[in-house]
XYZ file of N, CA and C in Angstrom:
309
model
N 0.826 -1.198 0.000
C 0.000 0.000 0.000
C 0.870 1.261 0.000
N 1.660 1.437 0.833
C 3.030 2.047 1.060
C 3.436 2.497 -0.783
N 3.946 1.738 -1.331
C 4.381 1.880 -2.632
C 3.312 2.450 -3.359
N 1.879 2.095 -3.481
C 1.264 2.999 -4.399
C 0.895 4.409 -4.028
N 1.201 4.176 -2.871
C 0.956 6.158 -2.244
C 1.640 6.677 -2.521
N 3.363 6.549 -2.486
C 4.728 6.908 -2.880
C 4.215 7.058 -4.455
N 3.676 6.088 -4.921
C 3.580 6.292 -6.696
C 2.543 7.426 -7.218
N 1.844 7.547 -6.510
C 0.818 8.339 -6.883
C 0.943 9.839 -6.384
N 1.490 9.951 -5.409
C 2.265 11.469 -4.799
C 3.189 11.839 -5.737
N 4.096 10.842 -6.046
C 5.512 11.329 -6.959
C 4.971 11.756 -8.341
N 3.952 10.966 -8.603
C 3.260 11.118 -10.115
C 2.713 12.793 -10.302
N 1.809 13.399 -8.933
C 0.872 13.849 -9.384
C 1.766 15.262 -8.601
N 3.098 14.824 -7.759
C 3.476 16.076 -7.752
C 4.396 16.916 -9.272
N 4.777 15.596 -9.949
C 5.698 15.528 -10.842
C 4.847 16.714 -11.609
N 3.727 16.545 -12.205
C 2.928 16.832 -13.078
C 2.385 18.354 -12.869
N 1.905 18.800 -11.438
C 1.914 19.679 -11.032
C 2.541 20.851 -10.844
N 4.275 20.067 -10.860
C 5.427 21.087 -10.933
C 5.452 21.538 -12.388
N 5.497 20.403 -13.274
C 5.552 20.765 -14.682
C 4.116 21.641 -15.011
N 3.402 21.675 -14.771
C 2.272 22.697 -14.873
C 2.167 23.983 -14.972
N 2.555 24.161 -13.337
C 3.147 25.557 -13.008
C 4.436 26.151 -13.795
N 5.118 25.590 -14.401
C 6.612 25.831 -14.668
C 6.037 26.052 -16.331
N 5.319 25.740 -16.803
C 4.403 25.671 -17.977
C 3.735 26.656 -18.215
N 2.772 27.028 -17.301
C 1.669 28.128 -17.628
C 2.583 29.273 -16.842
N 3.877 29.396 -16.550
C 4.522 30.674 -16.188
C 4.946 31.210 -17.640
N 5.155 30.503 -18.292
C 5.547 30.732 -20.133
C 4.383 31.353 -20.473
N 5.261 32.543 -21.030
C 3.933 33.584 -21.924
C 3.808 32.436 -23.200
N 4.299 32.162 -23.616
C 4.221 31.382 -24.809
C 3.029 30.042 -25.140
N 3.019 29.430 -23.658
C 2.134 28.284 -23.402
C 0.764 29.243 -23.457
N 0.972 30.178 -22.008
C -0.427 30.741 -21.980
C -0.887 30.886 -22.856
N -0.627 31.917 -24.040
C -0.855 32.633 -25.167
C -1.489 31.086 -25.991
N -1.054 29.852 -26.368
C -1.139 28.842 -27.601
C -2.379 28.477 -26.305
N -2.644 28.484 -25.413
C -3.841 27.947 -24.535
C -4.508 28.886 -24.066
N -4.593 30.261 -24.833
C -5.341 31.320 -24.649
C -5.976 31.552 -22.833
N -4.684 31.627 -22.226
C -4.987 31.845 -20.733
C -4.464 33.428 -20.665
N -5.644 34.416 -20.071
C -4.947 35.178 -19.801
C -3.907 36.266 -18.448
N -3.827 37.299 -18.779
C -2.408 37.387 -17.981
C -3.271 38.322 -16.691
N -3.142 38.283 -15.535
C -4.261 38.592 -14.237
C -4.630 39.860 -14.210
N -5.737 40.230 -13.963
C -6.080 41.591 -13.843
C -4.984 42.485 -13.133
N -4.793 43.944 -13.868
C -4.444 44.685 -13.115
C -4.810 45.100 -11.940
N -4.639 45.562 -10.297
C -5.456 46.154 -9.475
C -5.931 47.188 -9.897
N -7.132 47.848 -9.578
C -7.842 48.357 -9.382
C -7.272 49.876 -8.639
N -6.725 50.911 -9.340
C -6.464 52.044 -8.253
C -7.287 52.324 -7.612
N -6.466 52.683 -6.226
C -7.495 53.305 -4.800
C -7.932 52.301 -4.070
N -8.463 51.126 -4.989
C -9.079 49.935 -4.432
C -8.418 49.141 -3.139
N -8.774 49.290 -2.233
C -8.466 48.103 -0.903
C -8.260 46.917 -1.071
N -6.660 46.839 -1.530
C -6.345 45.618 -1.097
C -6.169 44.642 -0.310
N -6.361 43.542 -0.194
C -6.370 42.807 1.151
C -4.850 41.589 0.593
N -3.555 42.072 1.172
C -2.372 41.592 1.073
C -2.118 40.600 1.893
N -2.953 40.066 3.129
C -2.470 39.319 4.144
C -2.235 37.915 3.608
N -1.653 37.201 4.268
C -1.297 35.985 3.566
C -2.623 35.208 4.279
N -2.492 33.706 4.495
C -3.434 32.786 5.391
C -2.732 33.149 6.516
N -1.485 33.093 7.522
C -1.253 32.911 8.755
C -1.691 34.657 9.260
N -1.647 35.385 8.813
C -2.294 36.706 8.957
C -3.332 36.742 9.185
N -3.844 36.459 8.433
C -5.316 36.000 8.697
C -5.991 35.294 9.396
N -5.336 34.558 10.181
C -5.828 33.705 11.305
C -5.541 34.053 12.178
N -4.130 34.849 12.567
C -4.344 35.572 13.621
C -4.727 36.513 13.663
N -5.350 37.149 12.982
C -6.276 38.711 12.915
C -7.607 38.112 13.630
N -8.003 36.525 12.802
C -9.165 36.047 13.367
C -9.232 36.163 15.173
N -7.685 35.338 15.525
C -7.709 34.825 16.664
C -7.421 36.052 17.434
N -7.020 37.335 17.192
C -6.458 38.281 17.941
C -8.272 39.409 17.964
N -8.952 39.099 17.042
C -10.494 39.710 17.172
C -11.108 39.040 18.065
N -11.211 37.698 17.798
C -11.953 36.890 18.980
C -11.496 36.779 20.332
N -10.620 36.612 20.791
C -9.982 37.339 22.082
C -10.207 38.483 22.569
N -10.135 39.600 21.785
C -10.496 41.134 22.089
C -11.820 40.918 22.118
N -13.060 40.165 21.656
C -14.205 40.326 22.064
C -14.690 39.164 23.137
N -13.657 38.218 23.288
C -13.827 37.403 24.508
C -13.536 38.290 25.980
N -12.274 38.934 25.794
C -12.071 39.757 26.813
C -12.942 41.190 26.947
N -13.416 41.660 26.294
C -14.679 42.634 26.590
C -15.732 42.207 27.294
N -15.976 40.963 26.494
C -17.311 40.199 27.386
C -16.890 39.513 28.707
N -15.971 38.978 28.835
C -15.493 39.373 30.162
C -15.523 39.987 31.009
N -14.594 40.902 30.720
C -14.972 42.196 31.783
C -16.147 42.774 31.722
N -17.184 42.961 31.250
C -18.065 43.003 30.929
C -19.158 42.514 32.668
N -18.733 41.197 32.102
C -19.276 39.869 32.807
C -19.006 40.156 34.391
N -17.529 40.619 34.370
C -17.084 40.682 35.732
C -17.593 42.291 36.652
N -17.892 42.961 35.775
C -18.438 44.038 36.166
C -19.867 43.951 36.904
N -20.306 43.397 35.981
C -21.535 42.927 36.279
C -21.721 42.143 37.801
N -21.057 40.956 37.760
C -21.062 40.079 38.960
C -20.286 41.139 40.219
N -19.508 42.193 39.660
C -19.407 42.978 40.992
C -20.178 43.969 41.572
N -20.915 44.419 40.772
C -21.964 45.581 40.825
C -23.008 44.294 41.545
N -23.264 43.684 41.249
C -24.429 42.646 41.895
C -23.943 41.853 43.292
N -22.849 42.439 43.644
C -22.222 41.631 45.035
C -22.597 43.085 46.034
N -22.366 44.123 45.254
C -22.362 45.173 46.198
C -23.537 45.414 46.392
N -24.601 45.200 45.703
C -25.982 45.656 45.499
C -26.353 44.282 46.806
N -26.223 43.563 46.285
C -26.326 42.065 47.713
C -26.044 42.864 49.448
N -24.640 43.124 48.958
C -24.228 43.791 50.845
C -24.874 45.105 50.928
N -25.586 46.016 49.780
C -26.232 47.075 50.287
C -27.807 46.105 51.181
N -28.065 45.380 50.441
C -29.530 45.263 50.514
C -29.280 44.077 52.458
N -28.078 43.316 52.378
C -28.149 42.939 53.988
C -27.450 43.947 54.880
N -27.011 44.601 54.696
C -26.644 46.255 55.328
C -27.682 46.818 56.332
N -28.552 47.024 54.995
C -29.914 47.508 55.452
C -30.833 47.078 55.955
N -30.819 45.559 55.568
C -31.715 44.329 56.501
C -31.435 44.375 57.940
N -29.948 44.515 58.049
C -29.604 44.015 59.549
C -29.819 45.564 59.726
N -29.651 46.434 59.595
C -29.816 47.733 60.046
C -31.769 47.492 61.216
N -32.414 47.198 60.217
C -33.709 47.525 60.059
C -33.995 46.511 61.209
N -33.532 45.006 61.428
C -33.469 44.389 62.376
C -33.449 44.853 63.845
N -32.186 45.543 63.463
C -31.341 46.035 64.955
C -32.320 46.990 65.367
N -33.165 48.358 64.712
C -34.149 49.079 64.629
C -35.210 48.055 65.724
N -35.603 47.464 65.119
C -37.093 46.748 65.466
C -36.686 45.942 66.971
N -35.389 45.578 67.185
C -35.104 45.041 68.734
C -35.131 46.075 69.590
N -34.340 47.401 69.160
C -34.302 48.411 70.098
C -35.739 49.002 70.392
N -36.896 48.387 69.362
C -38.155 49.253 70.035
C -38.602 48.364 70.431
N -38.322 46.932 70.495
C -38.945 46.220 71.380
C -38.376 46.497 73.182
N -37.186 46.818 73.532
C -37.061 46.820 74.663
C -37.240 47.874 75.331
């Protein structure tokens, strides 16, 4: 099995190289009427990043909005701890109130 994978990789890289090395010839293109790539577009926004750029742009956005929602999150759960000790603050306050008019 080994050997026909080796055969079929070597084959189809062989072919591939010769391809590319092929259609880089103005000469091929031209007799196979391929043509030569658009010019850009002046002014137009290019997007130059390669793939690994691009994945960390992904991974460096999603982080920056993981960590917003985060803190976010944590704001939240602290504003709601303090709002907790206002509200038994005032409980035991109101307690202590109601013993002193009992005696």
């Amino acid at each position: 099995f080994s050997t026909a994978v080796f055969c079929y990789w070597t084959t189809n890289n062989t072919f591939s190289l010769c391809q590319s090395i092929a259609f880089r010839n103005k000469t091929v293109r031209k007799k196979l009427d391929i043509w030569d790539p658009p010019k850009p577009v002046p002014g137009a926004k290019s997007n130059d990043k390669g793939i690994v750029e691009s994945i960390k742009d992904s991974f460096r956005q999603s982080s920056e909005k993981q960590d917003k929602q985060s803190m976010a999150d944590q704001i939240k759960k602290h504003n709601e701890m303090i709002e907790q000790k206002k509200v038994e603050r005032n409980s035991g306050k109101a307690g202590r109130r109601r013993q002193r008019g009992k005696k």
